[in-house]
Coordinates of N, CA and C and ligand atoms in Angstrom, one line a residue:
X175 N -2.4 47.5 23.6 CA -2.0 46.1 23.6 C -0.8 45.9 24.4
X176 N -0.8 44.9 25.2 CA 0.4 44.6 26.1 C 1.4 43.8 25.3
X177 N 2.1 44.5 24.4 CA 3.0 43.8 23.5 C 4.2 43.3 24.3
X178 N 4.6 44.0 25.4 CA 5.7 43.5 26.2 C 5.5 42.1 26.7
X179 N 4.2 41.9 27.1 CA 3.8 40.5 27.6 C 4.1 39.5 26.6
X180 N 3.6 39.8 25.3 CA 3.7 38.8 24.2 C 5.2 38.6 23.8
X181 N 6.0 39.7 23.8 CA 7.4 39.5 23.5 C 8.1 38.6 24.5
X182 N 7.7 38.8 25.8 CA 8.3 37.9 26.8 C 7.8 36.5 26.6
X183 N 6.5 36.4 26.4 CA 6.0 35.0 26.2 C 6.6 34.2 25.1
X184 N 6.7 34.9 23.9 CA 7.2 34.2 22.7 C 8.7 33.9 22.9
X185 N 9.4 34.9 23.5 CA 10.9 34.7 23.7 C 11.1 33.5 24.6
X186 N 10.3 33.3 25.6 CA 10.5 32.2 26.5 C 10.0 30.9 25.9
X187 N 8.9 30.9 25.2 CA 8.2 29.7 24.8 C 8.8 29.1 23.6
X188 N 9.1 29.9 22.5 CA 9.5 29.3 21.2 C 10.6 28.3 21.3
X189 N 11.7 28.6 22.0 CA 12.8 27.7 22.1 C 12.4 26.3 22.6
X190 N 11.4 26.3 23.4 CA 10.9 25.0 24.0 C 10.5 24.0 22.9
X191 N 10.1 24.5 21.8 CA 9.6 23.6 20.7 C 10.7 22.9 20.1
X192 N 11.9 23.6 19.9 CA 13.0 22.9 19.3 C 13.7 21.9 20.2
X193 N 13.6 22.3 21.5 CA 14.2 21.4 22.5 C 13.3 20.3 23.1
X194 N 12.0 20.3 22.5 CA 11.0 19.4 23.1 C 11.5 18.0 22.8
X195 N 11.5 17.2 23.9 CA 12.0 15.8 23.7 C 10.8 14.9 23.4
X196 N 10.9 14.2 22.2 CA 9.9 13.3 21.8 C 10.2 11.9 22.3
X197 N 9.2 11.2 22.8 CA 9.5 9.9 23.3 C 10.2 9.0 22.3
X198 N 11.2 8.2 22.6 CA 11.9 7.4 21.6 C 11.2 6.1 21.3
X199 N 9.9 6.3 21.1 CA 9.1 5.1 20.9 C 8.9 4.8 19.4
X200 N 9.0 3.5 18.9 CA 8.7 3.2 17.5 C 7.2 3.4 17.2
X201 N 7.0 3.6 16.0 CA 5.5 3.7 15.6 C 4.8 2.4 15.6
X202 N 3.7 2.3 16.3 CA 3.0 1.1 16.3 C 1.6 1.3 15.7
X203 N 1.4 2.5 15.1 CA 0.0 2.7 14.6 C -0.2 1.9 13.3
X204 N -1.4 1.4 13.1 CA -1.6 0.6 11.8 C -1.5 1.6 10.7
X205 N -1.2 1.1 9.5 CA -1.0 1.9 8.3 C -2.3 2.7 8.0
X206 N -3.5 2.2 8.3 CA -4.7 2.9 8.0 C -4.8 4.2 8.7
X207 N -4.1 4.3 9.8 CA -4.0 5.6 10.6 C -2.7 6.3 10.3
X208 N -1.6 5.6 10.3 CA -0.3 6.2 10.1 C -0.2 7.0 8.8
X209 N -0.6 6.4 7.7 CA -0.4 7.1 6.4 C -1.2 8.3 6.2
X210 N -2.5 8.3 6.5 CA -3.3 9.5 6.3 C -2.9 10.6 7.4
X211 N -2.5 10.1 8.5 CA -2.1 11.1 9.6 C -0.8 11.8 9.2
X212 N 0.2 11.0 8.6 CA 1.4 11.6 8.2 C 1.2 12.6 7.1
X213 N 0.3 12.2 6.1 CA 0.0 13.1 5.0 C -0.7 14.4 5.5
X214 N -1.6 14.3 6.4 CA -2.3 15.4 7.0 C -1.3 16.4 7.7
X215 N -0.4 15.8 8.5 CA 0.5 16.6 9.3 C 1.5 17.3 8.4
X216 N 1.8 16.7 7.2 CA 2.7 17.3 6.3 C 2.1 18.6 5.7
X217 N 0.8 18.6 5.6 CA 0.1 19.8 5.1 C 0.2 20.9 6.2
X218 N 0.0 20.6 7.4 CA 0.1 21.5 8.5 C 1.6 22.0 8.6
X219 N 2.5 21.1 8.4 CA 3.9 21.4 8.5 C 4.3 22.5 7.4
X220 N 3.7 22.4 6.2 CA 4.0 23.4 5.2 C 3.3 24.7 5.6
X221 N 2.1 24.6 6.1 CA 1.3 25.8 6.4 C 2.0 26.6 7.5
X222 N 2.8 26.0 8.4 CA 3.4 26.7 9.5 C 4.8 27.3 9.1
X223 N 5.2 26.9 7.9 CA 6.6 27.2 7.5 C 6.8 28.6 6.9
X224 N 5.7 29.3 6.7 CA 5.8 30.6 6.0 C 6.6 31.7 6.6
X225 N 7.2 32.6 5.8 CA 8.1 33.6 6.4 C 7.3 34.8 6.9
X226 N 6.0 34.9 6.7 CA 5.2 36.0 7.2 C 5.5 37.3 6.6
X227 N 5.9 37.4 5.4 CA 6.3 38.6 4.7 C 5.2 39.7 4.8
X228 N 4.0 39.2 4.3 CA 2.9 40.2 4.3 C 2.5 40.7 5.7
X229 N 2.5 39.7 6.6 CA 2.1 40.1 8.0 C 3.1 41.1 8.5
X230 N 4.3 40.9 8.3 CA 5.3 41.8 8.8 C 5.1 43.2 8.2
X231 N 4.8 43.2 6.8 CA 4.6 44.5 6.2 C 3.4 45.2 6.7
X232 N 2.3 44.5 6.9 CA 1.1 45.1 7.5 C 1.4 45.6 8.9
X233 N 2.1 44.8 9.7 CA 2.4 45.2 11.1 C 3.1 46.5 11.2
X234 N 3.9 46.9 10.2 CA 4.6 48.2 10.1 C 3.6 49.3 10.1
X235 N 2.4 49.0 9.5 CA 1.4 50.1 9.4 C 0.8 50.5 10.7
X236 N 0.7 49.6 11.6 CA 0.1 50.0 12.9 C 1.2 50.4 13.9
X237 N 2.4 50.2 13.5 CA 3.5 50.5 14.5 C 3.5 51.9 15.0
X238 N 3.1 53.0 14.3 CA 3.1 54.3 14.8 C 2.0 54.5 15.9
X239 N 1.0 53.6 16.0 CA 0.0 53.8 17.0 C 0.5 53.5 18.4
X240 N 0.2 54.4 19.4 CA 0.7 54.2 20.8 C 0.4 52.8 21.3
X241 N -0.8 52.3 21.1 CA -1.2 51.0 21.6 C -0.5 49.8 21.0
X242 N 0.1 50.0 19.9 CA 0.8 48.9 19.2 C 2.3 49.1 19.2
X243 N 2.8 49.9 20.1 CA 4.3 50.0 20.2 C 4.8 48.6 20.6
X244 N 5.8 48.1 19.8 CA 6.3 46.8 20.1 C 5.6 45.7 19.3
X245 N 4.5 46.0 18.6 CA 3.7 45.0 17.9 C 4.5 44.3 16.8
X246 N 5.3 45.1 16.1 CA 6.2 44.6 15.0 C 7.1 43.5 15.6
X247 N 7.7 43.8 16.7 CA 8.6 42.8 17.3 C 7.8 41.5 17.7
X248 N 6.7 41.8 18.3 CA 5.8 40.6 18.8 C 5.4 39.8 17.6
X249 N 5.1 40.4 16.4 CA 4.7 39.7 15.2 C 5.9 38.9 14.7
X250 N 7.1 39.5 14.7 CA 8.3 38.7 14.3 C 8.4 37.5 15.1
X251 N 8.3 37.6 16.5 CA 8.4 36.5 17.4 C 7.3 35.4 17.2
X252 N 6.1 36.0 16.9 CA 5.0 35.1 16.7 C 5.2 34.2 15.4
X253 N 5.7 34.9 14.3 CA 6.1 34.1 13.1 C 7.2 33.1 13.4
X254 N 8.1 33.5 14.2 CA 9.2 32.5 14.5 C 8.6 31.3 15.3
X255 N 7.6 31.6 16.1 CA 7.0 30.5 16.9 C 6.3 29.5 15.9
X256 N 5.6 30.1 14.9 CA 4.9 29.2 13.9 C 5.9 28.4 13.2
X257 N 7.1 29.0 12.9 CA 8.1 28.3 12.2 C 8.7 27.1 13.0
X258 N 8.7 27.4 14.4 CA 9.2 26.3 15.2 C 8.2 25.1 15.3
X259 N 6.9 25.5 15.1 CA 5.9 24.4 14.9 C 6.1 23.6 13.7
X260 N 6.5 24.3 12.6 CA 6.9 23.6 11.4 C 8.0 22.6 11.6
X261 N 9.0 23.0 12.3 CA 10.2 22.1 12.6 C 9.7 20.9 13.4
X262 N 8.9 21.2 14.4 CA 8.4 20.2 15.3 C 7.5 19.2 14.5
X263 N 6.7 19.7 13.6 CA 5.9 18.8 12.8 C 6.7 18.0 11.8
X264 N 7.8 18.6 11.4 CA 8.7 17.9 10.5 C 9.2 16.6 11.2
X265 N 9.6 16.8 12.4 CA 10.1 15.6 13.2 C 9.1 14.6 13.3
X266 N 7.8 15.0 13.5 CA 6.7 14.0 13.7 C 6.4 13.3 12.4
X267 N 6.3 14.1 11.3 CA 6.0 13.5 10.0 C 7.1 12.4 9.6
X268 N 8.4 12.7 9.9 CA 9.4 11.8 9.6 C 9.3 10.6 10.6
X269 N 9.0 10.8 11.8 CA 8.8 9.7 12.8 C 7.7 8.8 12.3
X270 N 6.7 9.3 11.6 CA 5.6 8.5 11.1 C 5.9 7.8 9.8
X271 N 7.1 8.1 9.3 CA 7.5 7.5 8.0 C 6.8 8.3 6.8
X272 N 6.4 9.5 7.0 CA 5.7 10.2 5.9 C 6.7 11.1 5.2
X273 N 6.3 11.8 4.2 CA 7.1 12.6 3.3 C 6.7 14.1 3.5
X274 N 7.7 15.0 3.5 CA 7.4 16.4 3.5 C 7.0 16.9 2.2
X275 N 6.2 17.9 2.1 CA 5.7 18.5 0.8 C 6.1 19.9 0.7
X276 N 6.2 20.4 -0.5 CA 6.6 21.8 -0.8 C 5.5 22.7 -1.3
X277 N 4.5 22.1 -1.8 CA 3.4 22.8 -2.3 C 2.1 22.1 -2.1
X278 N 1.0 22.8 -1.8 CA -0.3 22.2 -1.6 C -1.4 23.3 -1.8
X279 N -2.5 22.9 -2.4 CA -3.4 23.9 -2.9 C -4.0 24.8 -1.7
X280 N -4.4 24.1 -0.6 CA -5.1 24.9 0.5 C -4.1 25.9 1.0
X281 N -2.8 25.5 1.1 CA -1.8 26.4 1.7 C -1.6 27.6 0.8
X282 N -1.6 27.4 -0.5 CA -1.4 28.5 -1.5 C -2.6 29.4 -1.4
X283 N -3.9 28.9 -1.3 CA -5.1 29.7 -1.2 C -5.0 30.6 0.1
X284 N -4.6 30.0 1.2 CA -4.6 30.8 2.5 C -3.5 31.9 2.4
X285 N -2.4 31.6 1.8 CA -1.3 32.6 1.6 C -1.8 33.7 0.8
X286 N -2.5 33.4 -0.3 CA -3.0 34.4 -1.2 C -4.1 35.3 -0.5
X287 N -5.0 34.6 0.2 CA -6.0 35.3 0.9 C -5.5 36.3 1.9
X288 N -4.4 35.9 2.6 CA -3.8 36.8 3.6 C -3.3 38.1 3.1
X289 N -3.0 38.1 1.8 CA -2.4 39.2 1.2 C -3.4 40.2 0.5
X290 N -4.7 39.8 0.7 CA -5.7 40.5 -0.1 C -6.0 42.0 0.4
X291 N -6.3 42.1 1.6 CA -6.9 43.4 2.0 C -6.0 44.2 2.9
X292 N -6.0 43.9 4.2 CA -5.2 44.7 5.2 C -4.8 43.8 6.4
X293 N -4.2 44.4 7.4 CA -3.7 43.7 8.5 C -4.8 42.9 9.2
X294 N -5.9 43.6 9.5 CA -7.0 43.0 10.2 C -7.5 41.7 9.4
X295 N -7.5 41.8 8.1 CA -8.0 40.6 7.3 C -7.0 39.5 7.3
X296 N -5.7 39.9 7.2 CA -4.6 38.9 7.3 C -4.6 38.2 8.6
X297 N -4.8 38.9 9.7 CA -4.8 38.3 11.0 C -6.0 37.4 11.1
X298 N -7.1 37.9 10.5 CA -8.4 37.1 10.6 C -8.3 35.8 9.9
X299 N -7.7 35.8 8.7 CA -7.5 34.6 7.9 C -6.6 33.6 8.7
X300 N -5.6 34.1 9.3 CA -4.7 33.3 10.1 C -5.4 32.8 11.3
X301 N -6.2 33.6 11.9 CA -7.0 33.3 13.1 C -8.0 32.2 12.8
X302 N -8.7 32.2 11.6 CA -9.7 31.2 11.3 C -8.9 29.8 11.2
X303 N -7.7 29.9 10.6 CA -6.9 28.6 10.5 C -6.5 28.1 11.9
X304 N -6.2 29.1 12.8 CA -5.8 28.7 14.1 C -7.0 28.1 14.9
X305 N -8.2 28.7 14.7 CA -9.4 28.2 15.4 C -9.7 26.7 14.9
X306 N -9.5 26.5 13.6 CA -9.7 25.1 13.1 C -8.6 24.2 13.6
X307 N -7.4 24.7 13.6 CA -6.2 23.9 14.1 C -6.4 23.4 15.5
X308 N -7.0 24.3 16.3 CA -7.2 24.0 17.7 C -8.1 22.7 17.9
X309 N -9.1 22.6 17.0 CA -9.9 21.4 17.1 C -9.1 20.2 16.5
X310 N -8.4 20.4 15.5 CA -7.6 19.3 14.8 C -6.6 18.7 15.8
X311 N -5.8 19.6 16.5 CA -4.8 19.1 17.4 C -5.4 18.5 18.6
X312 N -6.6 19.0 19.0 CA -7.3 18.4 20.2 C -7.7 17.0 19.8
X313 N -8.2 16.8 18.6 CA -8.6 15.4 18.2 C -7.4 14.5 18.1
X314 N -6.3 15.0 17.7 CA -5.1 14.2 17.6 C -4.7 13.8 19.0
X315 N -4.7 14.7 19.9 CA -4.2 14.5 21.3 C -5.1 13.4 21.9
X316 N -6.4 13.5 21.7 CA -7.4 12.6 22.3 C -7.5 11.2 21.6
X317 N -7.2 11.2 20.3 CA -7.5 10.0 19.6 C -6.3 9.2 19.0
X318 N -5.2 9.8 19.1 CA -4.0 9.0 18.5 C -3.2 8.5 19.7
X319 N -2.9 7.2 19.6 CA -2.3 6.5 20.8 C -0.7 6.7 20.7
X320 N -0.2 7.1 19.6 CA 1.3 7.3 19.5 C 1.7 8.4 20.4
X321 N 2.7 8.1 21.3 CA 3.1 9.1 22.3 C 3.8 10.3 21.7
X322 N 4.5 10.1 20.5 CA 5.2 11.2 19.9 C 4.2 12.2 19.3
X323 N 3.1 11.7 18.7 CA 2.1 12.5 18.2 C 1.4 13.3 19.3
X324 N 1.2 12.6 20.4 CA 0.4 13.2 21.5 C 1.2 14.3 22.2
X325 N 2.5 14.1 22.3 CA 3.4 15.1 22.9 C 3.4 16.4 22.0
X326 N 3.5 16.2 20.7 CA 3.5 17.3 19.8 C 2.2 18.0 19.8
X327 N 1.1 17.2 19.7 CA -0.3 17.8 19.6 C -0.6 18.6 20.9
X328 N -0.1 18.1 22.0 CA -0.4 18.9 23.3 C 0.4 20.2 23.3
X329 N 1.6 20.2 22.9 CA 2.4 21.4 22.9 C 1.9 22.4 21.9
X330 N 1.6 22.0 20.7 CA 1.1 22.9 19.7 C -0.3 23.5 20.1
X331 N -1.1 22.6 20.7 CA -2.4 23.0 21.2 C -2.2 24.1 22.2
X332 N -1.3 23.9 23.1 CA -1.1 25.0 24.2 C -0.6 26.3 23.5
X333 N 0.3 26.2 22.5 CA 0.8 27.4 21.9 C -0.3 28.1 21.1
X334 N -1.1 27.3 20.4 CA -2.2 27.9 19.5 C -3.3 28.6 20.4
X335 N -3.5 28.0 21.6 CA -4.4 28.7 22.5 C -3.9 30.1 22.8
X336 N -2.6 30.2 23.1 CA -2.1 31.5 23.3 C -2.1 32.4 22.1
X337 N -1.9 31.8 20.9 CA -2.0 32.6 19.7 C -3.4 33.2 19.5
X338 N -4.4 32.4 19.9 CA -5.8 33.0 19.8 C -5.9 34.2 20.7
X339 N -5.3 34.1 21.9 CA -5.3 35.3 22.8 C -4.6 36.5 22.2
X340 N -3.5 36.2 21.6 CA -2.6 37.2 20.9 C -3.5 38.0 19.9
X341 N -4.1 37.2 19.0 CA -4.9 37.8 17.9 C -6.1 38.5 18.5
X342 N -6.7 37.9 19.6 CA -7.9 38.6 20.1 C -7.5 39.9 20.7
X343 N -6.4 40.0 21.3 CA -6.0 41.3 21.9 C -5.8 42.3 20.8
X344 N -5.1 41.9 19.7 CA -4.9 42.8 18.6 C -6.3 43.3 18.0
X345 N -7.1 42.3 17.7 CA -8.3 42.6 16.9 C -9.3 43.4 17.8
X346 N -9.4 43.1 19.1 CA -10.3 43.9 20.0 C -9.9 45.4 19.9
X347 N -8.6 45.7 20.0 CA -8.2 47.1 20.0 C -8.4 47.8 18.7
X348 N -8.3 47.0 17.6 CA -8.6 47.6 16.3 C -10.1 47.7 16.1
X349 N -10.9 46.7 16.4 CA -12.3 46.7 16.2 C -13.0 47.7 17.1
X350 N -12.4 48.0 18.2 CA -13.0 49.0 19.2 C -13.1 50.4 18.5
X351 N -12.3 50.6 17.5 CA -12.3 51.9 16.8 C -13.4 51.9 15.7
X352 N -14.0 50.8 15.3 CA -15.0 50.7 14.3 C -16.3 51.2 14.8
X353 N -17.2 51.6 13.9 CA -18.6 51.9 14.3 C -19.3 50.6 14.6
X354 N -20.5 50.7 15.3 CA -21.2 49.5 15.6 C -21.6 48.7 14.3
X355 N -22.0 49.5 13.2 CA -22.3 48.8 11.9 C -21.1 48.2 11.3
X356 N -19.9 48.8 11.4 CA -18.7 48.3 10.9 C -18.3 47.0 11.6
X357 N -18.5 47.0 13.0 CA -18.2 45.8 13.7 C -19.2 44.7 13.4
X358 N -20.4 45.0 13.2 CA -21.4 44.0 12.8 C -21.1 43.3 11.5
X359 N -20.7 44.2 10.5 CA -20.3 43.7 9.2 C -19.1 42.8 9.3
X360 N -18.1 43.3 10.1 CA -16.9 42.5 10.3 C -17.2 41.1 10.9
X361 N -18.1 41.1 11.9 CA -18.4 39.8 12.5 C -19.1 38.9 11.5
X362 N -19.9 39.4 10.7 CA -20.6 38.7 9.6 C -19.7 38.0 8.7
X363 N -18.7 38.8 8.2 CA -17.8 38.2 7.2 C -16.8 37.3 7.9
X364 N -16.4 37.5 9.2 CA -15.6 36.7 10.0 C -16.2 35.3 10.1
X365 N -17.5 35.3 10.4 CA -18.2 34.0 10.6 C -18.2 33.2 9.3
X366 N -18.5 34.0 8.2 CA -18.5 33.3 6.9 C -17.2 32.8 6.5
X367 N -16.1 33.6 6.6 CA -14.8 33.1 6.2 C -14.4 31.9 7.1
X368 N -14.7 32.0 8.4 CA -14.4 30.9 9.3 C -15.1 29.6 8.8
X369 N -16.4 29.7 8.5 CA -17.2 28.5 8.1 C -16.6 27.9 6.8
X370 N -16.2 28.8 5.9 CA -15.6 28.3 4.6 C -14.2 27.6 4.9
X371 N -13.4 28.2 5.8 CA -12.1 27.7 6.2 C -12.3 26.3 6.8
X372 N -13.2 26.2 7.7 CA -13.5 24.9 8.4 C -13.9 23.8 7.4
X373 N -14.8 24.2 6.5 CA -15.2 23.2 5.5 C -14.1 22.8 4.6
X374 N -13.2 23.7 4.2 CA -12.1 23.4 3.3 C -11.1 22.5 4.0
X375 N -10.8 22.8 5.3 CA -9.8 22.0 6.1 C -10.4 20.6 6.3
X376 N -11.7 20.6 6.7 CA -12.3 19.3 6.9 C -12.3 18.4 5.7
X377 N -12.5 19.0 4.6 CA -12.5 18.2 3.3 C -11.1 17.8 3.0
X378 N -10.1 18.7 3.1 CA -8.7 18.4 2.8 C -8.1 17.3 3.7
X379 N -8.6 17.3 4.9 CA -8.0 16.3 5.9 C -9.0 15.2 6.2
X380 N -9.9 15.0 5.3 CA -11.0 14.0 5.5 C -10.5 12.6 5.8
X381 N -9.4 12.2 5.0 CA -8.9 10.8 5.2 C -8.4 10.6 6.6
X382 N -7.7 11.6 7.1 CA -7.1 11.6 8.4 C -8.2 11.6 9.5
X383 N -9.2 12.5 9.3 CA -10.2 12.6 10.3 C -11.0 11.3 10.3
X384 N -11.3 10.7 9.2 CA -12.0 9.4 9.1 C -11.2 8.3 9.8
X385 N -9.9 8.3 9.6 CA -9.1 7.3 10.2 C -9.1 7.4 11.7
X386 N -9.3 8.7 12.2 CA -9.3 8.9 13.7 C -10.7 8.8 14.2
X387 N -11.7 8.5 13.3 CA -13.1 8.3 13.8 C -13.8 9.6 14.0
X388 N -13.3 10.7 13.4 CA -14.0 12.0 13.6 C -14.8 12.2 12.3
X389 N -16.1 12.3 12.5 CA -17.0 12.6 11.3 C -16.9 14.1 10.9
X390 N -17.1 14.3 9.6 CA -17.0 15.7 9.1 C -18.0 16.6 9.8
X391 N -19.3 16.2 10.0 CA -20.3 17.1 10.7 C -19.8 17.4 12.1
X392 N -19.2 16.4 12.8 CA -18.8 16.6 14.2 C -17.6 17.6 14.2
X393 N -16.7 17.4 13.3 CA -15.5 18.3 13.2 C -16.0 19.8 12.9
X394 N -17.0 19.9 12.0 CA -17.5 21.2 11.6 C -18.2 21.8 12.8
X395 N -19.0 21.1 13.5 CA -19.7 21.6 14.6 C -18.8 22.1 15.7
X396 N -17.7 21.3 16.0 CA -16.7 21.7 17.0 C -16.0 23.0 16.6
X397 N -15.7 23.1 15.3 CA -15.0 24.4 14.9 C -16.0 25.6 15.0
X398 N -17.3 25.3 14.8 CA -18.3 26.4 14.9 C -18.4 26.9 16.3
X399 N -18.3 25.9 17.3 CA -18.4 26.3 18.7 C -17.2 27.1 19.1
X400 N -16.0 26.6 18.6 CA -14.7 27.4 18.9 C -14.8 28.8 18.4
X401 N -15.4 29.0 17.2 CA -15.6 30.3 16.7 C -16.5 31.2 17.6
X402 N -17.6 30.6 18.0 CA -18.6 31.3 18.9 C -17.9 31.7 20.2
X403 N -17.1 30.8 20.8 CA -16.4 31.2 22.0 C -15.5 32.3 21.8
X404 N -14.7 32.2 20.7 CA -13.7 33.3 20.4 C -14.5 34.6 20.2
X405 N -15.5 34.6 19.4 CA -16.3 35.9 19.1 C -16.9 36.4 20.4
X406 N -17.4 35.6 21.3 CA -18.0 36.1 22.5 C -16.9 36.8 23.4
X407 N -15.8 36.2 23.5 CA -14.7 36.8 24.3 C -14.2 38.1 23.6
X408 N -14.2 38.1 22.3 CA -13.7 39.3 21.6 C -14.7 40.4 21.8
X409 N -16.0 40.1 21.8 CA -17.1 41.1 22.0 C -16.9 41.7 23.4
X410 N -16.7 40.8 24.4 CA -16.7 41.3 25.8 C -15.4 42.2 26.0
X411 N -14.3 41.9 25.3 CA -13.1 42.7 25.4 C -13.3 44.0 24.7
X412 N -14.0 44.0 23.6 CA -14.2 45.3 22.9 C -15.1 46.2 23.8
X413 N -16.1 45.6 24.5 CA -17.0 46.3 25.3 C -16.2 47.0 26.4
X414 N -15.3 46.2 27.1 CA -14.5 46.8 28.2 C -13.7 47.9 27.7
X415 N -13.0 47.7 26.5 CA -12.2 48.8 25.9 C -12.9 50.0 25.7
X416 N -14.1 49.9 25.1 CA -14.9 51.1 24.8 C -15.4 51.8 26.1
X417 N -15.8 51.0 27.1 CA -16.3 51.5 28.3 C -15.2 52.3 29.1
X418 N -13.9 51.7 29.0 CA -12.9 52.4 29.8 C -12.0 53.3 29.0
X419 N -12.5 53.7 27.8 CA -11.9 54.7 27.0 C -10.6 54.3 26.3
X420 N -10.4 53.0 26.2 CA -9.2 52.5 25.5 C -9.1 52.9 24.1
X421 N -10.3 53.2 23.5 CA -10.3 53.6 22.1 C -9.6 54.9 21.8
X422 N -9.7 55.8 22.8 CA -9.0 57.1 22.6 C -7.5 56.8 22.4
X423 N -7.0 55.9 23.3 CA -5.6 55.6 23.2 C -5.2 54.9 21.9
X424 N -6.1 54.0 21.4 CA -5.8 53.3 20.2 C -5.7 54.3 19.0
X425 N -6.4 55.4 19.1 CA -6.4 56.3 18.0 C -5.3 57.3 18.1
X426 N -4.5 57.3 19.2 CA -3.5 58.3 19.3 C -2.2 57.8 18.7
X427 N -1.8 58.4 17.6 CA -0.5 58.0 17.0 C 0.7 58.6 17.8
X428 N 1.8 57.9 17.9 CA 3.0 58.5 18.5 C 3.6 59.5 17.6
X429 N 3.5 59.2 16.2 CA 4.1 60.2 15.3 C 3.0 60.7 14.4
X430 N 2.2 61.7 14.8 CA 1.1 62.1 14.0 C 1.5 62.7 12.7
Ligands
FE2_676 FE1 1.2 27.1 14.7
FE2_677 FE1 -0.7 29.8 15.5

């Protein structure tokens, strides 16, 4: 894994979120949109605010592998970037006249799920949320007229697209070491977990999606397509890794 590339990327990109200038425009959105949108963004704000304790702990487990040298540092920077999203979202929630929240049931469920099995599963739960978030921020960018919301949605969308690449690079190198049956099973549960995540998020944010004119079946279908694209790219990267012998490297620990 090219961790150096990711360390450089996060180091350069994350500060841009705190210094991002939001247009000094007053909110002109009608309350039917403003209120559910602010409530929905407050949930995302809370979700991005986590300290990544479990993720950091898991990342230590792969640190001895040659291919993941620097991964711990990259994960630290990745978590810092998610926290910068939280700060950016906080500015937007306040701009919309909304209130920040400290606890919310879907957030608690996702945090608990991430701690269940291992690093691959923790990354995968995070990834399913990021795949759904990609569709959510895309809808915001296209359908909300407020310039502050659009600037934020565009920036977070750009960042999340890179996060998907970051997770894909990690997972492809891990999954390349699995047997074909193991990969098949992994894919099956990934698709199932993603579908459940998409349904939960769609339900949880239904008032906001409705206010934006996005039907739940449409939202669900878009998230399914995003999953299929991600999985196709993941498969082709795994194929390349296995063909060019990257697996041997993945299996070589620096400290046997
Ligand atoms: Fe994020
Ligand atoms: Fe992310």
